[in-house]
Coordinates of C-alpha atoms in Angstrom, one line a residue:
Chain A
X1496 CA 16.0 4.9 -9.4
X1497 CA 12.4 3.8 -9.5
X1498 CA 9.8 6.7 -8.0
X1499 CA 8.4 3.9 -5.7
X1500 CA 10.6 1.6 -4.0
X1501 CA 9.4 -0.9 -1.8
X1502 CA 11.3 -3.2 0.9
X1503 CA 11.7 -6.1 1.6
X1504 CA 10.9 -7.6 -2.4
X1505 CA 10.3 -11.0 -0.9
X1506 CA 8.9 -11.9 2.7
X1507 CA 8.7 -15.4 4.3
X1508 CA 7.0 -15.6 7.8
X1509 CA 5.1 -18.5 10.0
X1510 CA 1.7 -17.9 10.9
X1511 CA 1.1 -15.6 13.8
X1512 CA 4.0 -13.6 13.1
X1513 CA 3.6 -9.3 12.7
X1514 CA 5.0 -8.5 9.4
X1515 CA 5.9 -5.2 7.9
X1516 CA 6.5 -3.8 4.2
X1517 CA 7.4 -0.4 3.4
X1518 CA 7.1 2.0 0.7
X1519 CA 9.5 4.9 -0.1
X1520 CA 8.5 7.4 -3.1
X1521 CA 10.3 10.4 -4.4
X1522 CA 7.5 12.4 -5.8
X1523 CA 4.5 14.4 -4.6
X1524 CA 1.5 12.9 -4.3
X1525 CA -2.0 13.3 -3.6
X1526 CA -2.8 9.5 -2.5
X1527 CA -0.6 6.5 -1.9
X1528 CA -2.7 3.0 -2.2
X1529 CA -1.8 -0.3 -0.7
X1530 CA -3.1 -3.2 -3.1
X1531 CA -2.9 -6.9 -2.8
X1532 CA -2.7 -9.5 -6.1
X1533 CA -3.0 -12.9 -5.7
X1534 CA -1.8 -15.7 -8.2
X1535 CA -3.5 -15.3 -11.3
X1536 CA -3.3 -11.7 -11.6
X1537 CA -6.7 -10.2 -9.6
X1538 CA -5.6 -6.8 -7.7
X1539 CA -7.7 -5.3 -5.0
X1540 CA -7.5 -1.8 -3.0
X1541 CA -6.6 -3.0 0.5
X1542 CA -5.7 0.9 1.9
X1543 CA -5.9 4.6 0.4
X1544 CA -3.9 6.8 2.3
X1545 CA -3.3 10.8 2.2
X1546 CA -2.6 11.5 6.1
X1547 CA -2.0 9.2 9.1
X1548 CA -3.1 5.6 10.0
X1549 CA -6.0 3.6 8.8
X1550 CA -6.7 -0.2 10.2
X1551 CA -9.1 -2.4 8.7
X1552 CA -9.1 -6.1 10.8
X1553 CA -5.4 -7.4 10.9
X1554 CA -3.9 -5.2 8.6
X1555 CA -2.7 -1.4 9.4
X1556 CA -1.1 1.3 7.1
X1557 CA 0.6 4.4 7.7
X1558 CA 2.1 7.5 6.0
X1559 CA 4.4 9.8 6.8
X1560 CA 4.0 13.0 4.4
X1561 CA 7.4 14.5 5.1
X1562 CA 9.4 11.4 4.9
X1563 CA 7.7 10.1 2.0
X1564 CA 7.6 6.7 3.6
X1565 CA 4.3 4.2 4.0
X1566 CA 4.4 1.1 6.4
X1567 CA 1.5 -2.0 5.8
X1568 CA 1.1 -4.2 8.7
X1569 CA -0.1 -7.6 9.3
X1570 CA -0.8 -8.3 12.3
X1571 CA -1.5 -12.4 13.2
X1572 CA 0.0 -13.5 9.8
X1573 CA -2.0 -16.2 8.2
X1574 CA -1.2 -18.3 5.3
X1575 CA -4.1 -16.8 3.2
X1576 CA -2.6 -13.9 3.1
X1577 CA 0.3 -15.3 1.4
X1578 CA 0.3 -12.3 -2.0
X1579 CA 1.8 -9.8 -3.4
X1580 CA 1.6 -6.5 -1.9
X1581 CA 1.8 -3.2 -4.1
X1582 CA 2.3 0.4 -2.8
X1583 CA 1.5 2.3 -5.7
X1584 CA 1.2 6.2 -5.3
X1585 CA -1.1 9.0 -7.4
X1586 CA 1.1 11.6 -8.2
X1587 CA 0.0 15.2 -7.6
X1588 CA -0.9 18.1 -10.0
X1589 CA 0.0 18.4 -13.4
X1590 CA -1.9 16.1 -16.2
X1591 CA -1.8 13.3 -14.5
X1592 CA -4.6 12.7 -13.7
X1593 CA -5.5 9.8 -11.6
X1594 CA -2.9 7.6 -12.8
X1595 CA -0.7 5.0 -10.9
X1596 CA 2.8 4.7 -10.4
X1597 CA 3.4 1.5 -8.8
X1598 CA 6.6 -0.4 -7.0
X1599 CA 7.6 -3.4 -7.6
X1600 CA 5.6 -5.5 -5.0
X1601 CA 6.7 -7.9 -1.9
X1602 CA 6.1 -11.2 -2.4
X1603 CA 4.9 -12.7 0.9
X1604 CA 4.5 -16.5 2.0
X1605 CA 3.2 -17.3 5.7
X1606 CA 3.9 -21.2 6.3
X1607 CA 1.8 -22.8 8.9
Chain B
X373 CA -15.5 -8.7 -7.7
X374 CA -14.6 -5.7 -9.0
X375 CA -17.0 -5.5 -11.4
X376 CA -14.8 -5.0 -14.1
X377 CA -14.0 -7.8 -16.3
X378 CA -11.3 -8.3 -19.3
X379 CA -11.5 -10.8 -22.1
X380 CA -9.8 -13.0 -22.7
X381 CA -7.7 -13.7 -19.6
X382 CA -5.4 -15.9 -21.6
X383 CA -3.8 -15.5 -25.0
X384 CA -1.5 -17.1 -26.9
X385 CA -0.5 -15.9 -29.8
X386 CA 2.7 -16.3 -32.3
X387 CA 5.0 -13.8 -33.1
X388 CA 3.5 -11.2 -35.8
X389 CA 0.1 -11.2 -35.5
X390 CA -2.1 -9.2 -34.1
X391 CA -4.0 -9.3 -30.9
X392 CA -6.9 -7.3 -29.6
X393 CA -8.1 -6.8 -25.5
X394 CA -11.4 -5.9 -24.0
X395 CA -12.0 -4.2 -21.1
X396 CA -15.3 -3.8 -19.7
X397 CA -15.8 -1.6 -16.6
X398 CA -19.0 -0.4 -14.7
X399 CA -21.2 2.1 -16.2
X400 CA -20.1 4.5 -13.3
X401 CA -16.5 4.6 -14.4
X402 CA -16.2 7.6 -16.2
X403 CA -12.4 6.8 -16.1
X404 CA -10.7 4.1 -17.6
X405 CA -6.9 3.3 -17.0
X406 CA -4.6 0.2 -19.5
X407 CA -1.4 -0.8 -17.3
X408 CA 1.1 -3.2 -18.5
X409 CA 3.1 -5.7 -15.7
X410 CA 6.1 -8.0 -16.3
X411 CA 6.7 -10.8 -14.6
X412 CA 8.0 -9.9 -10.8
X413 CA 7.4 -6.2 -11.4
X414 CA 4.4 -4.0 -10.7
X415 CA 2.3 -2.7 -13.2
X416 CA 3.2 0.6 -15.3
X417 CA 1.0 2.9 -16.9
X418 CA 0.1 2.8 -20.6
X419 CA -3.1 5.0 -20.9
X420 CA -6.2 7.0 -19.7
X421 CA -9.8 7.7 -20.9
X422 CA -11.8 9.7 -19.5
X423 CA -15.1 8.6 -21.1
X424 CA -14.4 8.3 -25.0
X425 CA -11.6 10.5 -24.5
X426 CA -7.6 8.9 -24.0
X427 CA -6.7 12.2 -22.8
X428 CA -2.8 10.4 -21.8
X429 CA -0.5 7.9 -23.6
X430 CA 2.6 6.7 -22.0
X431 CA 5.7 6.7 -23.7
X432 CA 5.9 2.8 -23.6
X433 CA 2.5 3.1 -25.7
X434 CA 4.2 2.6 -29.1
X435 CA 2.8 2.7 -32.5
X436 CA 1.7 -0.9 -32.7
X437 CA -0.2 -0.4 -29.7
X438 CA -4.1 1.4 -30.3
X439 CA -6.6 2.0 -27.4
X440 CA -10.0 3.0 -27.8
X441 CA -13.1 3.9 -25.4
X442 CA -15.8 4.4 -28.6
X443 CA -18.7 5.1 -26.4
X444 CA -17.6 5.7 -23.2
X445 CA -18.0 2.5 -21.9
X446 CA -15.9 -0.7 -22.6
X447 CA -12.7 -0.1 -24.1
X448 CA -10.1 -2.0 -26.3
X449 CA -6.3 -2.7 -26.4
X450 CA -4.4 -4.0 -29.8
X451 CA -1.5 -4.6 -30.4
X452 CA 0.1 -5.2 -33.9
X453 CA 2.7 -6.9 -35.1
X454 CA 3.4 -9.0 -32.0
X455 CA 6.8 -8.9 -30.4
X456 CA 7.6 -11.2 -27.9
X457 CA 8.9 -8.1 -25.4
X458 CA 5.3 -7.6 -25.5
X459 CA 4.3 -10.7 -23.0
X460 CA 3.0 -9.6 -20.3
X461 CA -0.1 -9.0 -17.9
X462 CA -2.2 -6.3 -19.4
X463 CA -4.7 -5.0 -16.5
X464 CA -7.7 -2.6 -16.8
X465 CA -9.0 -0.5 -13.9
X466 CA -12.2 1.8 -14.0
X467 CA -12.4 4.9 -11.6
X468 CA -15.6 6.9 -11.4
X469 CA -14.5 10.4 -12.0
X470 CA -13.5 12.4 -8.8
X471 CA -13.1 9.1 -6.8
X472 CA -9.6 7.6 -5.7
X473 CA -9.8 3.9 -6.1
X474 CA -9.2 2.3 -8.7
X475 CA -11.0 -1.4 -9.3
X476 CA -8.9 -3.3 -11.5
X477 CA -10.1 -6.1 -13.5
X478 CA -8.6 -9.5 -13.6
X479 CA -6.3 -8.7 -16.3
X480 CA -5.0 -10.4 -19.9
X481 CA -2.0 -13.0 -20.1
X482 CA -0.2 -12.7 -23.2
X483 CA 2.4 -14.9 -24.3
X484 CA 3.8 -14.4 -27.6
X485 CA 5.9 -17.5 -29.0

């Protein structure tokens, strides 16, 4: 079993609709991190979460500690932000150090 | 941008031979990370610097592959002896040390025939 799972692995949805991807992880962690790639293999920070909720425009992430369980939101869908999304998670203590275990990602496609 | 860039962003190369990655980061990023990704997976970690130093290899690091960071700044990623288990998308992300994001770089296609 993979350390971060994430659900659904694809995702289609028309524009306008409120979409959801979650993360599960199985380890402790200091930081989980949201990221977004696009075709061609570019990957950006979209969220950096340790605690609670954090909303930048449409999109919205949350943690829950205890569960071990993240959420990313889309509100409004729109066809550019048809990506892949990545939770990836910094594990805590130990050696090591700031590296990244990643899930799989979700593939999502808005249609207009 | 990221500010981090990776040359080339495409190679082909045939079975065997040898192939060699750059990585160039910001001067800020004292730490350097190499992660490997297959097609429809996400990436997994090969190894960190922090400045000239690869303080961690992963255990899918394996003798044909050699990462350096000779001055702290841009780093490289060979691999000898080609296999074709090796294709893959070969990403780069800088970290300045005591931050938490990581800025990847657009990341290396290799296809080995």
């Amino acid at each position: 079993k993979n350390e971060v799972e994430q659900s659904p692995q694809n995702l289609t949805a028309q524009e306008g609709e409120f979409i959801t991807i979650n993360c599960s992880y199985s380890v402790g962690i200091s930081a989980l991190h949201w990221l977004q790639q696009h075709p061609g293999g570019g990957i950006v920070s979209l969220f950096m979460l340790s605690s609670g909720k954090k909303k930048h425009g449409r999109l919205i992430a949350t943690i829950n500690i205890q569960e071990k369980h993240s959420s990313l939101h889309i509100t409004a869908s729109h066809p550019r932000d048809s990506a892949v999304y990545i939770c990836a998670v910094r594990v805590a203590g130990g050696t090591s150090y700031g590296k990244l275990t990643f899930g799989q990602g979700t593939i999502l496609t808005v249609h207009p | 941008d990221t500010g981090v860039s990776q040359d080339p962003r495409h190679k082909i190369t045939k079975r065997g031979q040898n192939v060699t990655f750059r990585c160039d980061p910001i001067s800020e990023h004292n730490r350097l990370y190499w992660y490997r990704q297959t097609l429809g997976q996400g990436p997994e970690f090969l190894t960190y610097f922090q400045n000239e130093a690869q303080l961690e290899k992963s255990r899918l690091l394996s003798d044909r592959f050699s990462a350096e960071r000779p001055k702290g700044s841009f780093s490289t990623l060979e691999i000898q002896r080609t296999e074709q288990g090796d294709s893959a998308m070969y990403l780069c992300a800088g970290e300045v040390a005591g931050g938490m994001v990581q800025f990847f770089g657009p990341g290396t296609r290799l296809t080995v025939l």
